[in-house]
mmCIF file with all atom_site columns, C-alpha atoms in Angstrom:
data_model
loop_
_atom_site.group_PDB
_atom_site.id
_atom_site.type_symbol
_atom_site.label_atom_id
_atom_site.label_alt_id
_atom_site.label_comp_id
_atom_site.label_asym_id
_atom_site.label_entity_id
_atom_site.label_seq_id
_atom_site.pdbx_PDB_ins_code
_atom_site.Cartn_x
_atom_site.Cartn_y
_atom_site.Cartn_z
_atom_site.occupancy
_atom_site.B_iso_or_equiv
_atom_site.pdbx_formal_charge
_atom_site.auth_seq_id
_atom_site.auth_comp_id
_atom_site.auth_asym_id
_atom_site.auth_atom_id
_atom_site.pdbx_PDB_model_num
ATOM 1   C CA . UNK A 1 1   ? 17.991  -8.965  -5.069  1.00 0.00 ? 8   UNK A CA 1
ATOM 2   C CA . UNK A 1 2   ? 16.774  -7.657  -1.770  1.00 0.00 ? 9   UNK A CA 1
ATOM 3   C CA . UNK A 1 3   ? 18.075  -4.634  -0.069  1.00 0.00 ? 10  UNK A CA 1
ATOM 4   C CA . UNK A 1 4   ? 20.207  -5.560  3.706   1.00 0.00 ? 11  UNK A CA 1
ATOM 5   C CA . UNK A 1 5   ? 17.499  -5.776  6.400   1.00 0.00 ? 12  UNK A CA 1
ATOM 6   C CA . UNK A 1 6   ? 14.960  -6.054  3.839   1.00 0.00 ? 13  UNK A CA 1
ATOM 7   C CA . UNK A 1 7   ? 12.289  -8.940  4.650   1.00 0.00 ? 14  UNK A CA 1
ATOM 8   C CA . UNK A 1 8   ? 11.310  -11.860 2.813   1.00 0.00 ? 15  UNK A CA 1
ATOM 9   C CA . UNK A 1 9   ? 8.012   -12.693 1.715   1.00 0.00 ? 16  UNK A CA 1
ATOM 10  C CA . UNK A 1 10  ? 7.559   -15.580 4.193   1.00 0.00 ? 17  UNK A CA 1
ATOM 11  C CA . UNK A 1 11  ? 9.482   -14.008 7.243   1.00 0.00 ? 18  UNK A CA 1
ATOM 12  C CA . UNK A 1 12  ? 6.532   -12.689 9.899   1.00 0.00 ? 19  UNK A CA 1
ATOM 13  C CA . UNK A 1 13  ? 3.991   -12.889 7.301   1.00 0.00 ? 20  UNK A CA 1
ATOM 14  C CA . UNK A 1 14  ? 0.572   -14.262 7.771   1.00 0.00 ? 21  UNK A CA 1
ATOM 15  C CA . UNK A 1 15  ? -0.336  -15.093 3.992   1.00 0.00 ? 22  UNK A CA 1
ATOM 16  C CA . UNK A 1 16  ? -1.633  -18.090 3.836   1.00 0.00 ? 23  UNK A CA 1
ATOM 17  C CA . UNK A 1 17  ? -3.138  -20.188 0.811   1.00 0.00 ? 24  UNK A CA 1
ATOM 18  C CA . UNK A 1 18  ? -5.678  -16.970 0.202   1.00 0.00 ? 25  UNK A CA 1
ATOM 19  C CA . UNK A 1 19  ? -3.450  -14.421 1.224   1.00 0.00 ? 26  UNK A CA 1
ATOM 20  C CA . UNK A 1 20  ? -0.667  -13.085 -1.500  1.00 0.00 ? 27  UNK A CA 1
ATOM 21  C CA . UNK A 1 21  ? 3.037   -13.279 -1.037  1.00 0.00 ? 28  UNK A CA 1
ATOM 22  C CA . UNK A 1 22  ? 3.729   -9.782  0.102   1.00 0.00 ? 29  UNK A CA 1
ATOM 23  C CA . UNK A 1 23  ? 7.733   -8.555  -0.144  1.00 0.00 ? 30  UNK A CA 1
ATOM 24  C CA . UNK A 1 24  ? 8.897   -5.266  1.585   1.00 0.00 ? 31  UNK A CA 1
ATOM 25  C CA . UNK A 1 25  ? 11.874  -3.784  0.465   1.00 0.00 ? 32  UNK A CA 1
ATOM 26  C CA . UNK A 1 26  ? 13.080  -0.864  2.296   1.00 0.00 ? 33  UNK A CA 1
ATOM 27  C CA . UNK A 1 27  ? 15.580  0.853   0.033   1.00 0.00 ? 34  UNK A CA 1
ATOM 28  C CA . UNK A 1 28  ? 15.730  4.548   1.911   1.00 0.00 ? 35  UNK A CA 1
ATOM 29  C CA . UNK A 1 29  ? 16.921  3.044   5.752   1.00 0.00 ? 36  UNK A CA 1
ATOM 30  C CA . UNK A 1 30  ? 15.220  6.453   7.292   1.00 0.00 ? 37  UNK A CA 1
ATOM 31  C CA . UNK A 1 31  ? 12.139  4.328   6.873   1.00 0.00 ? 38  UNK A CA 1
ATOM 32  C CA . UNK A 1 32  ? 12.858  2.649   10.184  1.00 0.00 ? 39  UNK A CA 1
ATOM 33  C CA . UNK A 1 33  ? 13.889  5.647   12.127  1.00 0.00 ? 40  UNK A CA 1
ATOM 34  C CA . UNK A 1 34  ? 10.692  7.102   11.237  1.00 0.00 ? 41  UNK A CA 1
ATOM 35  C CA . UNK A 1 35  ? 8.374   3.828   11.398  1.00 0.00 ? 42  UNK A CA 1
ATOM 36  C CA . UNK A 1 36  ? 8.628   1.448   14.277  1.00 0.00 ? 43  UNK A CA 1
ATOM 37  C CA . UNK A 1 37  ? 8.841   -2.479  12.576  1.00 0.00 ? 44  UNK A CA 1
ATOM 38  C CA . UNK A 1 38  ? 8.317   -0.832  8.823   1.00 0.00 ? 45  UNK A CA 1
ATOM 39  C CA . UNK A 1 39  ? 8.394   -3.760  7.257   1.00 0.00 ? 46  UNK A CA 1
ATOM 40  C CA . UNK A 1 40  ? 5.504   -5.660  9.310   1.00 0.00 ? 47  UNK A CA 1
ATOM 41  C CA . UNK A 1 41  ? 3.787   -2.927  9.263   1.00 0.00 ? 48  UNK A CA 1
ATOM 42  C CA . UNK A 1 42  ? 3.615   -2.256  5.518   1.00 0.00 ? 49  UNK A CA 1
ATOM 43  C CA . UNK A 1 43  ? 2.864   -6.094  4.908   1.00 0.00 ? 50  UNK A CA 1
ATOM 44  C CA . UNK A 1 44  ? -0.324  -6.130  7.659   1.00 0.00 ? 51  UNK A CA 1
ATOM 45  C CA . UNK A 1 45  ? -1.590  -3.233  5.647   1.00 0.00 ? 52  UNK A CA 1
ATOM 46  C CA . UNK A 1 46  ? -0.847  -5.100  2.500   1.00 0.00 ? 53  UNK A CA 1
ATOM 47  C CA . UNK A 1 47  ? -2.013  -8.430  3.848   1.00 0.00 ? 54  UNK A CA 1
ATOM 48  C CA . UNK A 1 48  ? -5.665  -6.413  5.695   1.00 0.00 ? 55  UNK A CA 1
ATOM 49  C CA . UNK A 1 49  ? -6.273  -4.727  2.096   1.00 0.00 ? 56  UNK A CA 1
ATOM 50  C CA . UNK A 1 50  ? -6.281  -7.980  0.209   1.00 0.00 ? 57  UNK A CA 1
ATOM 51  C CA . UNK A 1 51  ? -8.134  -10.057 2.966   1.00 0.00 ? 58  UNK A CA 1
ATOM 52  C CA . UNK A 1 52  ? -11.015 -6.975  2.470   1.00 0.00 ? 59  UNK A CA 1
ATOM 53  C CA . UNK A 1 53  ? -10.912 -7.007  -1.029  1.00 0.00 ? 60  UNK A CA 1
ATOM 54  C CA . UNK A 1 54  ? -11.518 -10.928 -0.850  1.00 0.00 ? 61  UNK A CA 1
ATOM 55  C CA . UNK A 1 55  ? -14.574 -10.588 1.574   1.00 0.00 ? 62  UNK A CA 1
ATOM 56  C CA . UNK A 1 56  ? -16.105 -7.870  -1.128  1.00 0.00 ? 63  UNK A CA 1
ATOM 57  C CA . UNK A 1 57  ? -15.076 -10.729 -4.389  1.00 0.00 ? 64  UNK A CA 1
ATOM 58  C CA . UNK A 1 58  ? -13.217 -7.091  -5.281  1.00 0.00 ? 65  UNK A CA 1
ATOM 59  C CA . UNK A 1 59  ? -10.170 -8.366  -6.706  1.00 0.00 ? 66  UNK A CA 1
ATOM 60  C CA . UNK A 1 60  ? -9.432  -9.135  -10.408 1.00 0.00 ? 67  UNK A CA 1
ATOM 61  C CA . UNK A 1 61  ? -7.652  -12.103 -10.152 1.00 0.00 ? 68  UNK A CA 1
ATOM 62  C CA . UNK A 1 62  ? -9.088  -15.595 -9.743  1.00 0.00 ? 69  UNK A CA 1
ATOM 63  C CA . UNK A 1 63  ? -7.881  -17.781 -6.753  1.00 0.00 ? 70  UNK A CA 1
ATOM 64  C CA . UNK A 1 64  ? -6.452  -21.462 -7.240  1.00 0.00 ? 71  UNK A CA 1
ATOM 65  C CA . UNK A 1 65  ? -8.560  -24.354 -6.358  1.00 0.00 ? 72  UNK A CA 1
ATOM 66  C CA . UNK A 1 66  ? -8.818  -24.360 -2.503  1.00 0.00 ? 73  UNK A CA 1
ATOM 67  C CA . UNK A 1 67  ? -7.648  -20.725 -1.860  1.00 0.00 ? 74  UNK A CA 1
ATOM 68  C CA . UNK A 1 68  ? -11.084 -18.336 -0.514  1.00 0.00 ? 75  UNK A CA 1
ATOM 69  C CA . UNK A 1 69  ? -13.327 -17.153 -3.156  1.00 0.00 ? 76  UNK A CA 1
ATOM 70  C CA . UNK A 1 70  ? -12.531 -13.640 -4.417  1.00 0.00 ? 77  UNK A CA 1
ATOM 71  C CA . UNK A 1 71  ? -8.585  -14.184 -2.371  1.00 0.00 ? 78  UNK A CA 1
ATOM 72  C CA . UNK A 1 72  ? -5.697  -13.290 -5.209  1.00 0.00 ? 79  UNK A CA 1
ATOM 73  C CA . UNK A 1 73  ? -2.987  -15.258 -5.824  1.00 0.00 ? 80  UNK A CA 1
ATOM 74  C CA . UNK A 1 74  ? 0.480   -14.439 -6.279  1.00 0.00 ? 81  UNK A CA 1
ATOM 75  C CA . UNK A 1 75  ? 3.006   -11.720 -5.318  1.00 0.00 ? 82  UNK A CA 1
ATOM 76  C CA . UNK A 1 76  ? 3.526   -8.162  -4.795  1.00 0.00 ? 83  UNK A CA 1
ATOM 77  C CA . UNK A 1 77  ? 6.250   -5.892  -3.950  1.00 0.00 ? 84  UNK A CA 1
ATOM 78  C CA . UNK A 1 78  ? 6.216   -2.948  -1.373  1.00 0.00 ? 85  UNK A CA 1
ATOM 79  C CA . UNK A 1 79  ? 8.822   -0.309  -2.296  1.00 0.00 ? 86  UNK A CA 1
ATOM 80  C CA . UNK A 1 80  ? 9.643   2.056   0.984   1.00 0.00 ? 87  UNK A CA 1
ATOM 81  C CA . UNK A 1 81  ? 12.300  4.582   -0.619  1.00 0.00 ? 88  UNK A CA 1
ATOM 82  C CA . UNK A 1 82  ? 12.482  8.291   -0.859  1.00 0.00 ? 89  UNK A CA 1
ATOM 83  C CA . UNK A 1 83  ? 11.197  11.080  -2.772  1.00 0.00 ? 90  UNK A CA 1
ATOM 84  C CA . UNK A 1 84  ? 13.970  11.459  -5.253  1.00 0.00 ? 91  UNK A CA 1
ATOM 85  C CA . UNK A 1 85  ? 13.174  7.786   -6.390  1.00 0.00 ? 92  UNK A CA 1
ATOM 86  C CA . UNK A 1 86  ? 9.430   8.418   -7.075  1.00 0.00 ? 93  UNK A CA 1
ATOM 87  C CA . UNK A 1 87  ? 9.941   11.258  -8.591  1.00 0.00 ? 94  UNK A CA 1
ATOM 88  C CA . UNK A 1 88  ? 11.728  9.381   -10.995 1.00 0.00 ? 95  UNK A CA 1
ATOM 89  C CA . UNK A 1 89  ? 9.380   6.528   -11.136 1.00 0.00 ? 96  UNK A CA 1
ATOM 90  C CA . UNK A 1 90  ? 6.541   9.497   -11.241 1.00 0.00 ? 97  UNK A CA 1
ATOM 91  C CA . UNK A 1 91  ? 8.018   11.194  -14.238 1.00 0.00 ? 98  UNK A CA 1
ATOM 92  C CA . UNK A 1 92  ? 8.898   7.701   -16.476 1.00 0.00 ? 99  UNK A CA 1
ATOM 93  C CA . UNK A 1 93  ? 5.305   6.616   -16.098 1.00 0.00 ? 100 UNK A CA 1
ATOM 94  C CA . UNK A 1 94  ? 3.163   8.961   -15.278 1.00 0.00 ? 101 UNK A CA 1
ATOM 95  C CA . UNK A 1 95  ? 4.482   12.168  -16.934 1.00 0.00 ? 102 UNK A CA 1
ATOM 96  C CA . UNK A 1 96  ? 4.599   14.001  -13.738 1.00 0.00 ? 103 UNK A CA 1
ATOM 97  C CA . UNK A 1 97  ? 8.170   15.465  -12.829 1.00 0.00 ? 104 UNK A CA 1
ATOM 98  C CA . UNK A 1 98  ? 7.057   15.313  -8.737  1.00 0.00 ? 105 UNK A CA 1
ATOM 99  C CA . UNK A 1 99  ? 6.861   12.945  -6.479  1.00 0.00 ? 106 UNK A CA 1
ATOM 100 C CA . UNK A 1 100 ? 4.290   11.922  -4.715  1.00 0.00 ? 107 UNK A CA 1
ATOM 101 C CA . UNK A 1 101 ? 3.203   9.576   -1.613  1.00 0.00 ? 108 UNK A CA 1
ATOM 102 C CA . UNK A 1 102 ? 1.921   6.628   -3.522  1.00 0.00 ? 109 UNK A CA 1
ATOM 103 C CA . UNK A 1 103 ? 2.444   4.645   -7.182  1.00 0.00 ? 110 UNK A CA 1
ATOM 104 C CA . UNK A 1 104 ? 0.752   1.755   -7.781  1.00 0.00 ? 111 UNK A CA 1
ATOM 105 C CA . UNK A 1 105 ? 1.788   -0.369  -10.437 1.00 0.00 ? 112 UNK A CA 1
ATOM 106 C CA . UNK A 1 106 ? -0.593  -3.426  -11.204 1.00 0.00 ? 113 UNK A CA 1
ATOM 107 C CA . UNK A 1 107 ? 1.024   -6.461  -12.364 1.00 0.00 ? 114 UNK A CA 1
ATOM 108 C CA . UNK A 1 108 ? 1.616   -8.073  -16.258 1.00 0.00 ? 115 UNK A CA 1
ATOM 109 C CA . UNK A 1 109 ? 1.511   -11.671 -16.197 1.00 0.00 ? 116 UNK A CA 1
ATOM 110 C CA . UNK A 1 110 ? 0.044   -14.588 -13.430 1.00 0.00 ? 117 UNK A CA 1
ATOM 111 C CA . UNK A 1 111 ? 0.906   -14.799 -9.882  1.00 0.00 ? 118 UNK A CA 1
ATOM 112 C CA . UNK A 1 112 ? 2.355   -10.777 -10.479 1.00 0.00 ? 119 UNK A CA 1
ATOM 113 C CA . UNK A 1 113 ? -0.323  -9.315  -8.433  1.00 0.00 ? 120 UNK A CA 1
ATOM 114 C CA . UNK A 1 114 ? 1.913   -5.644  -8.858  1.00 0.00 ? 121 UNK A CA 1
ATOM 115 C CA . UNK A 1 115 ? 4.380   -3.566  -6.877  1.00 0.00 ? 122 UNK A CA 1
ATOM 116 C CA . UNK A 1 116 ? 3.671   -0.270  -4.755  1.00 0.00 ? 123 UNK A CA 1
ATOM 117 C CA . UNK A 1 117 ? 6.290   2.574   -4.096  1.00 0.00 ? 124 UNK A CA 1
ATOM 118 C CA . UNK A 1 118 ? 6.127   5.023   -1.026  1.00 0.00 ? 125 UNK A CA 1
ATOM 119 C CA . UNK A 1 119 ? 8.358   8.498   -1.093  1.00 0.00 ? 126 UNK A CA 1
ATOM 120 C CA . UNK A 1 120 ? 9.045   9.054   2.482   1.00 0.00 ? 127 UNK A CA 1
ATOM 121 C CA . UNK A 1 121 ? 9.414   12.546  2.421   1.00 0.00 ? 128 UNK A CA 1
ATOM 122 C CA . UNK A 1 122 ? 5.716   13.030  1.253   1.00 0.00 ? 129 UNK A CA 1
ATOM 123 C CA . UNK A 1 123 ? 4.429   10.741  3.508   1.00 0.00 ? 130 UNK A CA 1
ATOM 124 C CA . UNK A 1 124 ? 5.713   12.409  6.646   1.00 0.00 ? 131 UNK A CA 1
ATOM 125 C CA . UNK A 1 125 ? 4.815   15.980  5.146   1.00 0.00 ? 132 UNK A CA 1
ATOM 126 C CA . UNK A 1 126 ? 1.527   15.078  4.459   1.00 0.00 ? 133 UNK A CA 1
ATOM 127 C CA . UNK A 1 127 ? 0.966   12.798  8.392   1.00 0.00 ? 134 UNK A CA 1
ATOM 128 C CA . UNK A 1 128 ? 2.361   16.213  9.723   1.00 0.00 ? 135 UNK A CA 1
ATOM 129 C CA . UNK A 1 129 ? 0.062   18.078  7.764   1.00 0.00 ? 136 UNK A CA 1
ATOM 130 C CA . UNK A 1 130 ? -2.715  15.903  9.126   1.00 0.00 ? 137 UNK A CA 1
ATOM 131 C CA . UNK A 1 131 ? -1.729  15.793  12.525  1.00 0.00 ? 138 UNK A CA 1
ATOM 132 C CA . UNK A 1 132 ? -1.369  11.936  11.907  1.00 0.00 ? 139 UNK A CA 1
ATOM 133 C CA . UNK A 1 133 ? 1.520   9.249   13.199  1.00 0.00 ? 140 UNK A CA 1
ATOM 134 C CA . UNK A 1 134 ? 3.685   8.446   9.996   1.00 0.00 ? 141 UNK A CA 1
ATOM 135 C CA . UNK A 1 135 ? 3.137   4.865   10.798  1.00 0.00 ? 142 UNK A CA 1
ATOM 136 C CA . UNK A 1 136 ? -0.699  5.195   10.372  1.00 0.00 ? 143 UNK A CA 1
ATOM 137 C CA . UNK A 1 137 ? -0.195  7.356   6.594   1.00 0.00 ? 144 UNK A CA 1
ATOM 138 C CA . UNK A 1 138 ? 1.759   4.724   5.778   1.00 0.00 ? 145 UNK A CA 1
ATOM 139 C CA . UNK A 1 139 ? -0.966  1.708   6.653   1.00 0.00 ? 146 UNK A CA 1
ATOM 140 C CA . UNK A 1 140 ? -3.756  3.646   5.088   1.00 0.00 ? 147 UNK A CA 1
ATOM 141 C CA . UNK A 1 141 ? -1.316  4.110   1.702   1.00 0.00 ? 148 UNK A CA 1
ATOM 142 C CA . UNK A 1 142 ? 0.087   0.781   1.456   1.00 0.00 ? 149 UNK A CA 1
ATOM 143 C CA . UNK A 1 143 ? -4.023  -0.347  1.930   1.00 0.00 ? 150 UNK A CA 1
ATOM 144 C CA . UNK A 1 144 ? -4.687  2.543   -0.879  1.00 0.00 ? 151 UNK A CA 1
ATOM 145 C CA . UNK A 1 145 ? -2.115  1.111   -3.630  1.00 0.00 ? 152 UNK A CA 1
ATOM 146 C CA . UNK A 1 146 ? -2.913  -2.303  -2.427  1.00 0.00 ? 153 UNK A CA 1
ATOM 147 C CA . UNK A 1 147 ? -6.679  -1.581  -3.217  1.00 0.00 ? 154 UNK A CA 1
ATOM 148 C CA . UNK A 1 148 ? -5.674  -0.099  -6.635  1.00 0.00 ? 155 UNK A CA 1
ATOM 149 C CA . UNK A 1 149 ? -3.321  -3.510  -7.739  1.00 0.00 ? 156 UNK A CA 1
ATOM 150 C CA . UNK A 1 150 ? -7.143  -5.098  -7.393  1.00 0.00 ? 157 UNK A CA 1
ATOM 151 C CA . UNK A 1 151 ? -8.811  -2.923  -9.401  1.00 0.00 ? 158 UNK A CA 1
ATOM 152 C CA . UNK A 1 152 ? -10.351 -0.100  -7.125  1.00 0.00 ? 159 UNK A CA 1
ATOM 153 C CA . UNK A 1 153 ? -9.998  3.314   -8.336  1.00 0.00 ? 160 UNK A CA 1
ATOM 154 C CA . UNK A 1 154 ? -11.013 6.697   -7.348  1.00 0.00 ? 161 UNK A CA 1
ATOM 155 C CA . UNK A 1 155 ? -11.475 8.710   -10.767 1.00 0.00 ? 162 UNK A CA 1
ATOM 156 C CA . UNK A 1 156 ? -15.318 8.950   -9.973  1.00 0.00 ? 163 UNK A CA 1
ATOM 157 C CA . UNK A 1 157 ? -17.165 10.138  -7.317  1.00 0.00 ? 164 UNK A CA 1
ATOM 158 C CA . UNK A 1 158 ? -19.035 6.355   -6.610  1.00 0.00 ? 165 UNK A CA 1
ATOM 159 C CA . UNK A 1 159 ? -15.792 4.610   -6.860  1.00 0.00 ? 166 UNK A CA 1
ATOM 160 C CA . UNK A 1 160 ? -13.825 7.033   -4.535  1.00 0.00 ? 167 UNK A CA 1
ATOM 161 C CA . UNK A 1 161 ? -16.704 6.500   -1.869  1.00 0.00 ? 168 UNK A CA 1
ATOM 162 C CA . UNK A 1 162 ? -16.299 2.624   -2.244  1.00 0.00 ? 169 UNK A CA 1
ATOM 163 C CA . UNK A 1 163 ? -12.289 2.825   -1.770  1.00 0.00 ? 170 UNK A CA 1
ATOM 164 C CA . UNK A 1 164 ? -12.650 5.150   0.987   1.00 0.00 ? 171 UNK A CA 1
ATOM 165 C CA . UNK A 1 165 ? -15.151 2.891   2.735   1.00 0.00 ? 172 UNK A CA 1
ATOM 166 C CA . UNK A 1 166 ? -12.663 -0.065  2.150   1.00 0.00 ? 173 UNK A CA 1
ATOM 167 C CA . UNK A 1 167 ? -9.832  1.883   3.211   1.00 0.00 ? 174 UNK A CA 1
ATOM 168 C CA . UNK A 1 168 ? -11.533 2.539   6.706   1.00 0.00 ? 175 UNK A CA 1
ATOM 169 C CA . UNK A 1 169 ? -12.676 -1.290  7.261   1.00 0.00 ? 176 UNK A CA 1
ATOM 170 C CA . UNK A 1 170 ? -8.549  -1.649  6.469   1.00 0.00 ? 177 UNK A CA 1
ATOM 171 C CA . UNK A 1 171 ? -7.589  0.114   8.888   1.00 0.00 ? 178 UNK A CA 1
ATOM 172 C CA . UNK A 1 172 ? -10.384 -0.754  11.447  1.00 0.00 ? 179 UNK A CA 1
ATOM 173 C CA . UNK A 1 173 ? -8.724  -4.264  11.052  1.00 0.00 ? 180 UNK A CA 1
ATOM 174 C CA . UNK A 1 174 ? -5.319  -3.189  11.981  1.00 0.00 ? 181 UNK A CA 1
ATOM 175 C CA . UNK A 1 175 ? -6.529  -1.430  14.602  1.00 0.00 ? 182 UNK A CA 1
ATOM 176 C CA . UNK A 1 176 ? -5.861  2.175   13.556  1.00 0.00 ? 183 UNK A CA 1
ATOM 177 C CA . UNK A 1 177 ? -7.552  5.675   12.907  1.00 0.00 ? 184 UNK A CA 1
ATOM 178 C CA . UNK A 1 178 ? -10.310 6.090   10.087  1.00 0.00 ? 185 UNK A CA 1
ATOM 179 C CA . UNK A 1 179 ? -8.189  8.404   7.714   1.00 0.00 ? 186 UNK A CA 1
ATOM 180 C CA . UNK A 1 180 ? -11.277 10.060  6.408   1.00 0.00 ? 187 UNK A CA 1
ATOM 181 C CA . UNK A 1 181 ? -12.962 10.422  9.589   1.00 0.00 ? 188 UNK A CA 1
ATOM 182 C CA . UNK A 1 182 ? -13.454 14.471  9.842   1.00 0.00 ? 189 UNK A CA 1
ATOM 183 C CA . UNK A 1 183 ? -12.285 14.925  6.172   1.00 0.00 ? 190 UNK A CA 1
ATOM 184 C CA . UNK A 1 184 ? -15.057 17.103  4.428   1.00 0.00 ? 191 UNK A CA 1
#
């Protein structure tokens, strides 16, 4: 069941037959004080990461007959709640008793592509700390989870470079700042 306001998969979206379903649910309401249009902009991110990860054939699900080579097919969730929730989320399946700005949790079964979960209060602490618009931490970690439901990863040094590169084209595409640019 979706959350009041919440949006549907199909409402403003731009997915198409090689574009995933994408579903925001905004279950901590500051989200909108503190985000202009949350919910379209957390799907565009969504949306921009798969469409990248399809140009690259980076994804790790097949696409159905007619849909672009290297698209994915199905659904995922984006979670916009609060730091009390991920911590929770944090410590059941991860181990870690914190939260933090990002889980990504890749999906078990066809047409599940995964669901992502944003804490709000990290994301704004750590914008702040960067001198960045919440709106455009938010993009760049919806296109970072997003990335990780296909199969990216950052563990080694290669692979980080890789995500980071895709993670820049990402938000080239939706017209906002390089997050890496001047990060040594």
């Amino acid at each position: 069941m979706m959350e009041p306001g919440s949006s549907s998969p199909g409402r403003n979206s731009a997915a198409g037959p090689s574009q995933p379903e994408v579903t925001v649910i905004v279950e901590a309401p500051a989200w909108r004080a503190a985000v202009p249009r949350v919910e379209d902009l957390a799907r565009r991110a969504a949306e921009a990461a798969w469409a990248e990860m399809a140009l690259d054939g980076g994804t790790r699900d097949a696409a159905p007959c007619g849909a672009a080579a290297g698209a994915p097919f199905g659904a995922m969730t984006v979670l916009l709640t609060d730091d009390r929730a991920v911590k929770r989320l944090n410590s059941q399946h991860r181990g870690k008793v914190k939260p933090t700005n990002v889980l990504s949790f890749p999906g078990e079964g066809f047409g599940h592509l995964g669901d992502i979960a944003l804490a709000l209060g990290v994301v704004r602490r750590e914008a702040r700390g960067a001198r960045r618009r919440v709106g455009a931490h938010l993009a760049h970690l919806v296109a970072h989870g997003t990335l990780h439901l296909g199969g990216h990863d950052h563990i080694q040094a290669g692979e980080a470079r890789r995500m980071e590169r895709a993670e820049a084209r990402i938000m080239r595409r939706l017209n906002m700042p390089n997050p890496w640019r001047g990060v040594t």
